[in-house]
XYZ file of C-alpha atoms in Angstrom:
218
model
C -31.805 -10.338 59.192
C -28.427 -11.289 57.678
C -29.764 -14.376 55.589
C -32.597 -12.375 54.315
C -30.093 -9.614 52.998
C -28.057 -12.496 51.588
C -31.172 -13.836 49.780
C -31.825 -10.179 48.448
C -28.312 -9.655 47.317
C -28.426 -13.166 45.471
C -31.533 -12.491 43.826
C -30.217 -9.024 42.656
C -27.185 -10.601 41.245
C -29.408 -13.046 39.354
C -32.111 -10.743 37.736
C -28.907 -8.722 36.717
C -27.014 -11.697 35.372
C -30.370 -12.810 33.454
C -30.374 -9.164 32.060
C -27.243 -8.925 30.995
C -27.290 -12.292 29.082
C -30.612 -11.184 27.511
C -29.450 -8.022 26.181
C -26.292 -9.612 24.616
C -29.051 -10.041 21.580
C -30.049 -7.163 19.188
C -32.388 -5.067 20.410
C -33.572 -3.817 17.018
C -33.713 -5.404 13.309
C -30.128 -4.547 12.336
C -27.065 -2.767 13.158
C -25.165 -1.882 10.229
C -21.469 -1.304 11.212
C -20.461 2.621 10.827
C -16.689 1.771 10.091
C -15.675 4.917 10.787
C -17.101 5.210 13.952
C -15.580 4.453 17.497
C -15.057 0.708 17.675
C -15.590 -0.846 21.156
C -15.862 -4.619 21.121
C -17.308 -3.965 17.658
C -18.695 -1.117 15.694
C -21.539 0.914 17.112
C -24.590 1.264 14.603
C -24.782 3.579 11.160
C -27.383 5.959 10.956
C -30.381 3.889 9.894
C -31.389 6.561 7.405
C -28.143 6.101 5.809
C -28.478 2.217 5.407
C -28.332 0.992 1.717
C -28.471 -2.339 0.211
C -24.631 -2.268 -0.733
C -24.283 -2.890 3.229
C -25.453 -6.090 3.103
C -23.696 -7.158 -0.339
C -20.342 -8.351 -1.477
C -19.064 -9.854 -4.645
C -15.357 -10.474 -3.181
C -15.915 -14.346 -3.135
C -16.846 -14.602 -6.666
C -13.580 -15.321 -8.045
C -10.485 -17.160 -7.285
C -7.898 -15.153 -5.601
C -3.808 -15.259 -7.193
C -2.258 -17.761 -5.270
C 1.057 -17.405 -7.359
C 2.829 -14.748 -5.452
C 2.127 -16.349 -1.647
C 4.556 -17.845 0.093
C 2.429 -20.889 1.344
C 0.424 -20.957 -2.242
C -2.820 -20.147 -0.600
C -4.933 -16.884 -0.537
C -7.530 -15.714 1.698
C -10.481 -13.447 0.783
C -12.427 -12.353 3.650
C -16.352 -11.901 3.885
C -16.163 -10.290 7.421
C -17.688 -7.502 8.895
C -15.303 -4.574 7.685
C -16.299 -5.869 4.023
C -20.175 -6.453 4.867
C -20.860 -3.946 7.144
C -24.563 -5.339 7.565
C -23.029 -8.572 9.288
C -22.345 -6.371 12.481
C -24.137 -7.779 15.552
C -25.031 -10.949 13.638
C -22.176 -13.386 14.753
C -21.374 -14.688 11.281
C -19.410 -14.415 8.447
C -17.797 -16.057 5.651
C -14.251 -16.310 3.433
C -12.902 -17.895 0.414
C -9.486 -20.029 0.425
C -7.927 -20.684 -2.925
C -5.001 -23.136 -2.773
C -2.342 -23.561 -5.473
C -1.292 -27.479 -6.243
C 0.467 -28.278 -3.161
C -0.766 -25.072 -1.515
C -1.020 -25.081 2.164
C -3.181 -22.785 4.859
C -0.572 -23.952 7.570
C -1.824 -24.494 11.155
C -3.828 -21.531 12.715
C -6.701 -21.407 15.013
C -9.505 -18.684 15.165
C -9.844 -17.587 18.714
C -13.913 -16.178 18.242
C -15.033 -18.815 16.080
C -16.063 -22.441 15.020
C -15.159 -22.809 11.400
C -17.175 -24.923 8.481
C -15.616 -25.537 5.300
C -17.358 -26.302 2.191
C -15.366 -27.391 -0.939
C -16.133 -25.682 -3.818
C -13.339 -27.369 -6.186
C -10.385 -30.214 -5.942
C -9.526 -32.425 -3.173
C -7.978 -31.426 -0.056
C -5.894 -33.009 3.395
C -7.568 -31.098 6.274
C -7.638 -31.609 10.110
C -7.470 -30.190 13.734
C -5.676 -30.940 16.855
C -7.542 -31.545 19.798
C -6.028 -30.439 23.477
C -4.734 -33.827 24.072
C -2.766 -33.891 21.113
C -5.122 -36.086 18.890
C -5.405 -35.373 14.712
C -8.510 -35.602 13.608
C -8.089 -35.518 9.884
C -9.762 -36.463 6.514
C -9.179 -36.171 2.544
C -12.105 -34.079 1.507
C -13.411 -33.831 -1.968
C -15.720 -31.490 -3.697
C -19.007 -31.072 -2.318
C -17.728 -32.026 0.915
C -18.086 -30.081 4.382
C -15.592 -30.524 7.293
C -15.985 -28.707 10.514
C -13.040 -27.300 12.687
C -14.028 -26.495 16.637
C -13.705 -22.837 17.900
C -9.833 -22.172 19.293
C -8.151 -25.462 18.100
C -5.255 -25.586 15.621
C -6.296 -26.713 12.173
C -4.759 -26.685 8.639
C -5.883 -27.431 4.673
C -3.368 -28.656 2.421
C -3.855 -29.544 -1.164
C -1.373 -32.368 -1.890
C -2.689 -32.618 -5.681
C -1.553 -31.151 -9.161
C -4.627 -29.007 -9.688
C -6.160 -25.801 -7.703
C -8.648 -26.201 -4.978
C -11.034 -23.829 -3.521
C -13.529 -23.629 -0.526
C -15.868 -21.302 1.296
C -15.363 -21.097 5.047
C -18.335 -20.123 7.249
C -17.285 -18.727 10.866
C -19.899 -18.028 14.115
C -18.228 -14.598 14.516
C -18.451 -11.626 12.744
C -14.807 -11.350 13.217
C -13.448 -14.925 14.027
C -9.549 -13.598 14.162
C -6.863 -15.586 12.892
C -3.789 -16.648 14.776
C -1.107 -18.998 12.690
C 1.422 -20.782 14.934
C 4.763 -19.871 12.632
C 4.196 -16.156 12.309
C 3.038 -15.797 15.874
C 6.093 -17.928 17.617
C 8.597 -16.797 15.443
C 7.684 -13.063 14.184
C 6.437 -11.709 17.457
C 7.137 -8.015 18.106
C 9.125 -7.634 20.398
C 10.610 -11.244 19.845
C 10.412 -14.069 22.106
C 13.796 -15.197 23.355
C 15.879 -17.721 21.202
C 16.607 -19.702 24.388
C 12.907 -19.661 25.551
C 11.629 -21.137 22.088
C 14.746 -23.520 21.756
C 13.800 -24.918 25.194
C 10.242 -25.427 24.185
C 11.117 -27.032 20.698
C 14.397 -29.035 22.136
C 16.649 -27.449 19.594
C 19.707 -25.198 19.864
C 18.899 -21.485 19.694
C 20.917 -21.305 16.051
C 18.176 -23.138 14.633
C 15.371 -20.808 16.184
C 17.693 -17.965 14.385
C 17.188 -19.628 11.229
C 13.565 -20.197 11.634
C 12.964 -16.496 12.455
C 14.830 -15.448 9.185
C 11.405 -16.667 7.589
C 9.160 -15.053 9.852
C 9.829 -10.924 9.743
C 8.758 -9.420 12.965
C 5.310 -7.635 12.417
C 5.534 -3.825 12.980
């Protein structure tokens, strides 16, 4: 009897798991994000009668962004679900990244997405780090594609005297971005200086000077 109950329990769990996985896909044609509605791990669907072509359209990636007033010489223009509500539940988004001569998109990661970049103009030095510390890097040119695996630290640098631009594609409607410098040295509340000093093998005074460059987020 006990064995039969265990078999029944396991069967119910397997059926429930299969149903849960199956229903992660959309059960309707589309789910345009209601950006003004409640947000629970994404956006609720907009009333279908209120959907317009503008929900699926965005011109923001057409022109280069101004990089002159950026600390790193790069500017990112996002094309995610907050800019294109029609992307909701589609698991994809895009961005444009523009680099001034010598510009850098510093080491960062996307916790929810892999990324592929297509070079529109210029030449870049790009790379990512594996969890074993191996650097995978390459110089890429106009028309080239390079891929960064999900949640691995990566970067793009423009070491040239001319501007560069890429289009980035993500397998998430909201990839998220965590930059190394601001995350460690601009945390709020701050990470203790002695902890960071020990982690990086430097004196606390060095950490304090680095923190001055990364004002804490509010």
